XYZ file of N, CA and C in Angstrom:
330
model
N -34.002 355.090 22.485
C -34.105 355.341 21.053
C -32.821 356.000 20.573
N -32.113 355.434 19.572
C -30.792 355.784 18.838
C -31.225 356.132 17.765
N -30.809 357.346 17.038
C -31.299 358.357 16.124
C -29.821 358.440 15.484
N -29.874 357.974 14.509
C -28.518 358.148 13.355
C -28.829 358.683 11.750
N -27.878 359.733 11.687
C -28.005 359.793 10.004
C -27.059 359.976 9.408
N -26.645 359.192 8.334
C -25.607 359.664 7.316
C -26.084 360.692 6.469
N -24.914 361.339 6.378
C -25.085 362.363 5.125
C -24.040 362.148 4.177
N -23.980 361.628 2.951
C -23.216 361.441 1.945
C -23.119 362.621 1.212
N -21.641 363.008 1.015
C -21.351 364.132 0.174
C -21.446 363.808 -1.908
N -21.735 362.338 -1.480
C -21.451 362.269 -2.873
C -22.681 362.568 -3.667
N -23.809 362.657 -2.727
C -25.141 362.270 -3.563
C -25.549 363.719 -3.380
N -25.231 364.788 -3.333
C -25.497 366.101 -3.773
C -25.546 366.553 -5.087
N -26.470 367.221 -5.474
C -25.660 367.767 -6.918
C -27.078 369.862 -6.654
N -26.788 369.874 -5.611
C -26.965 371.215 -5.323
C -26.152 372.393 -5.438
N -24.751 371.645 -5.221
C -23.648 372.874 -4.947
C -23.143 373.149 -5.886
N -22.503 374.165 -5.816
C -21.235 374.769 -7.261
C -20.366 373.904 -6.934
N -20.044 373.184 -8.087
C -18.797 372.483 -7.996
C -17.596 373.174 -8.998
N -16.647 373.449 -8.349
C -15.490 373.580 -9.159
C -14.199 372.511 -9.809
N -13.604 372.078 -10.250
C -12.902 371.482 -10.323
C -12.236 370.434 -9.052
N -11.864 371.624 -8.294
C -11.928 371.230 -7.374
C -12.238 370.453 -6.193
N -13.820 370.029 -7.048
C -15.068 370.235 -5.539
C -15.919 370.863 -5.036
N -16.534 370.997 -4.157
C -16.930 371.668 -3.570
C -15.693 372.195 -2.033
N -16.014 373.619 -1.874
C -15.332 374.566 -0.824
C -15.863 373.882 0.360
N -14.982 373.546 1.675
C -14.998 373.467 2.977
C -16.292 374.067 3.302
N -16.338 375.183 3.154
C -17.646 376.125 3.629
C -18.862 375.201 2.991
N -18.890 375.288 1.665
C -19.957 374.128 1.180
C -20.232 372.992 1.487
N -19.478 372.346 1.897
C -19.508 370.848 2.198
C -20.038 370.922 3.593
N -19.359 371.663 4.546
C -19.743 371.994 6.343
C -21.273 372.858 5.841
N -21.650 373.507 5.029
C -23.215 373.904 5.137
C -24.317 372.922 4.571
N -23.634 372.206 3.400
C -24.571 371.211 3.189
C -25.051 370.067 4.487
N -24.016 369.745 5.004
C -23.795 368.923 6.405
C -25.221 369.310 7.177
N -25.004 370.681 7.680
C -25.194 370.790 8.671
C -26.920 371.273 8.168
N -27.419 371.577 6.772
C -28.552 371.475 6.947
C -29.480 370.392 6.990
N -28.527 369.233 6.427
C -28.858 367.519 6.389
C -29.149 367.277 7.377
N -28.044 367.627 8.792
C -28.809 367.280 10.084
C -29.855 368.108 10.550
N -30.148 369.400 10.525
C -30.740 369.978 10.772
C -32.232 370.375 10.422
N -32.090 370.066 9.002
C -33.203 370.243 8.111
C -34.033 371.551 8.167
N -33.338 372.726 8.358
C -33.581 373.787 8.314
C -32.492 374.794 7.227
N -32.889 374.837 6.015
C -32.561 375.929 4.892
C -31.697 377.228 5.496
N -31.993 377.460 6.150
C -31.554 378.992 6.986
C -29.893 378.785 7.455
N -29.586 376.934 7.857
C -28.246 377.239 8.573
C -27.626 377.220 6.980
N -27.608 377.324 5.991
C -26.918 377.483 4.859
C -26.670 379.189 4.027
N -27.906 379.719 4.902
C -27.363 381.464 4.194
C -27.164 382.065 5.039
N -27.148 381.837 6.512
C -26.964 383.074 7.370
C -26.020 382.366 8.418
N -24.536 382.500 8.154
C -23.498 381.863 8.602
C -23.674 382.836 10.584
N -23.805 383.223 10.384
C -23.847 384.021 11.847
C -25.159 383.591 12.754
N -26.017 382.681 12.327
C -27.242 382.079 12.856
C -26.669 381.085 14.171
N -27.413 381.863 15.809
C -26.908 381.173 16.324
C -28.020 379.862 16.687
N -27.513 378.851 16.323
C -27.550 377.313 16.109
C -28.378 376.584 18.001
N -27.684 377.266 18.751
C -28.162 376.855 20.227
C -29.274 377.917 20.827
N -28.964 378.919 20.754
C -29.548 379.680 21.117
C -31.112 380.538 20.572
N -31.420 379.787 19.477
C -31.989 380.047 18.524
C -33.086 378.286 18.508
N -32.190 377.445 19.175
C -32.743 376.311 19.568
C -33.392 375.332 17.876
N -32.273 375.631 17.100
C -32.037 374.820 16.017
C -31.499 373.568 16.147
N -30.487 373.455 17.108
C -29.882 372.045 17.381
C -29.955 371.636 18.146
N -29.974 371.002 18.890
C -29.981 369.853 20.146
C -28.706 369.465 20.456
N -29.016 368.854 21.579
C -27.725 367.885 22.043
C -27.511 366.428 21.052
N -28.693 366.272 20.760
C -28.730 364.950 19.946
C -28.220 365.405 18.454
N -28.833 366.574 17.971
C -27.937 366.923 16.634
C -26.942 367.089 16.711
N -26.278 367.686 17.644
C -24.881 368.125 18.181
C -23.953 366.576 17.793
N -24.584 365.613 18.531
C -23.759 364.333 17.766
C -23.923 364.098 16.415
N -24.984 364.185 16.216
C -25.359 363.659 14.291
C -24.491 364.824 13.633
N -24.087 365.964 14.014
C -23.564 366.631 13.025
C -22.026 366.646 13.323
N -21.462 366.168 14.834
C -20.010 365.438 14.863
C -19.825 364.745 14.104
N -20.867 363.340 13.952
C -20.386 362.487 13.390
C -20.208 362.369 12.079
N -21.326 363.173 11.521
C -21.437 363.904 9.677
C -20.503 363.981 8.950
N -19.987 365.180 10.189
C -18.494 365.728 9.502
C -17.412 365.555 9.748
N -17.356 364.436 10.593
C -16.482 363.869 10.714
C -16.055 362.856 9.691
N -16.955 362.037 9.444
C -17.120 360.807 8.099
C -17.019 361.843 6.761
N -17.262 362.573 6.645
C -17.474 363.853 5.083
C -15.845 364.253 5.257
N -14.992 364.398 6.332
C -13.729 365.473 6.305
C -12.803 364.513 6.246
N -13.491 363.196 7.753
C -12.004 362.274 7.588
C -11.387 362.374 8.866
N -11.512 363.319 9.434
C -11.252 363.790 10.464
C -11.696 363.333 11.924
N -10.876 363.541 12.765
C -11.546 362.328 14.423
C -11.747 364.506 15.091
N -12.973 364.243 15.591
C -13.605 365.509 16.542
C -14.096 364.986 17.890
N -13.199 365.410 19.082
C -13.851 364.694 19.964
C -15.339 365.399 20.515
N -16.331 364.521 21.335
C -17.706 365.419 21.962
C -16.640 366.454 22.926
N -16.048 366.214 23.345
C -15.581 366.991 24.390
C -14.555 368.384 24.085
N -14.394 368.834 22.791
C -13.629 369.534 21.683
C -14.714 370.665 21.192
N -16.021 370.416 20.728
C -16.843 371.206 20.768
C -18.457 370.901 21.906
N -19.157 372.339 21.374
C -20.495 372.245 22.015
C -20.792 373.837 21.599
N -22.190 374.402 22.402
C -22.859 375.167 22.174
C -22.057 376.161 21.956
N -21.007 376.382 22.650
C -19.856 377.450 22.884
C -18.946 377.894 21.303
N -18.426 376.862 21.387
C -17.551 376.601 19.912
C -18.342 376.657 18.745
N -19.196 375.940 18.641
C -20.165 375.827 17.244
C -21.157 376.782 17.457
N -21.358 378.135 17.751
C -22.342 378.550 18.501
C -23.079 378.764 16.751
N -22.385 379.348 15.490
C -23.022 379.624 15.019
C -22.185 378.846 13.140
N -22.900 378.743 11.919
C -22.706 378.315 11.180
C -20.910 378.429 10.735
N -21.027 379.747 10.863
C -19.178 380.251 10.611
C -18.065 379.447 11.803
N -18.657 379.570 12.935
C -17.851 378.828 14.117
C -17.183 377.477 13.281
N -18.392 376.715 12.878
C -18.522 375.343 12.711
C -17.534 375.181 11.427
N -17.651 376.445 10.330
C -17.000 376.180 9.207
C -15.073 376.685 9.631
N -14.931 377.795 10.453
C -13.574 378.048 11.066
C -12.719 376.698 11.503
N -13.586 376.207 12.682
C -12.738 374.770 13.213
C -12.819 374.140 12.293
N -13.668 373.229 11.504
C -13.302 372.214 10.702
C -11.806 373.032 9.554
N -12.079 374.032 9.125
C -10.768 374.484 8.091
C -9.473 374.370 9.307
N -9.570 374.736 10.464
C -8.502 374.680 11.097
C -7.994 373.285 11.416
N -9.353 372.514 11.925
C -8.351 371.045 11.683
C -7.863 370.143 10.325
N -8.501 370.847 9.886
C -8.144 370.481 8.063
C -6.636 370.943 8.022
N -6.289 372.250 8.302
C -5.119 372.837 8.126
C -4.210 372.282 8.732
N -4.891 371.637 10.862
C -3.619 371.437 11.543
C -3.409 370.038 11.235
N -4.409 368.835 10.651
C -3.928 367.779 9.973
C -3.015 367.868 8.324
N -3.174 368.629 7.637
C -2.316 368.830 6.661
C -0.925 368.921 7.198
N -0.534 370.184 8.398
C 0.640 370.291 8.393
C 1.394 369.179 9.600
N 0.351 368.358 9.734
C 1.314 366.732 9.982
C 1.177 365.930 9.218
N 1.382 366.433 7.942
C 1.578 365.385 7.135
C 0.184 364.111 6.196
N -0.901 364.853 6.921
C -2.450 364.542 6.220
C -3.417 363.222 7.195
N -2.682 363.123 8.616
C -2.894 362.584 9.534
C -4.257 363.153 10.038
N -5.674 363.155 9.190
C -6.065 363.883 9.996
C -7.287 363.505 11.352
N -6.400 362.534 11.950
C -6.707 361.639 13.477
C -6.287 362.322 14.498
């Protein structure tokens, strides 16, 4: 059994949008309660996600692949896990950092 879900950023209209958009942080919490379907990983950024036995190994991919398709960005399985993403803030740190370290090559962000 193969278990897939998209989460489209476009079909929200929950978040504060600024001119801008919506903030990294917003976009990585909306994500991650889409896969999760638990309210909680969106206000308590310090919620740990594995240990707390909110995510799985199987969400663990659905929410690679989420935000990966939402950022643009290539994340390998082998780049994160329980360790790295342990908790909502983890998850929102790396994605801004590869956001940042694809900007400063030039917007490559593969």
């Amino acid at each position: 059994l193969i278990r897939t879900r998209r989460v489209s950023l476009y079909l929200f209209s929950d978040l504060d949008e600024t001119d801008m958009g919506p903030s990294v942080q917003e976009r990585v919490l909306y994500v991650l309660e889409q896969v999760t379907q638990i309210p909680e990983t969106r206000r308590n950024l310090a919620l740990r996600l594995f240990d707390s036995r909110l995510v799985d190994s199987i969400q663990m991919v659905d929410l690679m692949v989420a935000l990966s398709e939402n950022f643009s960005i290539y994340i390998s399985p082998t780049e994160v896990g329980p360790d790295t993403w342990a908790t909502p803030a983890d998850i929102i740190v790396d994605i801004e950092r590869r956001l940042a370290a694809a900007s400063d090559k030039g917007g490559d962000y593969r």
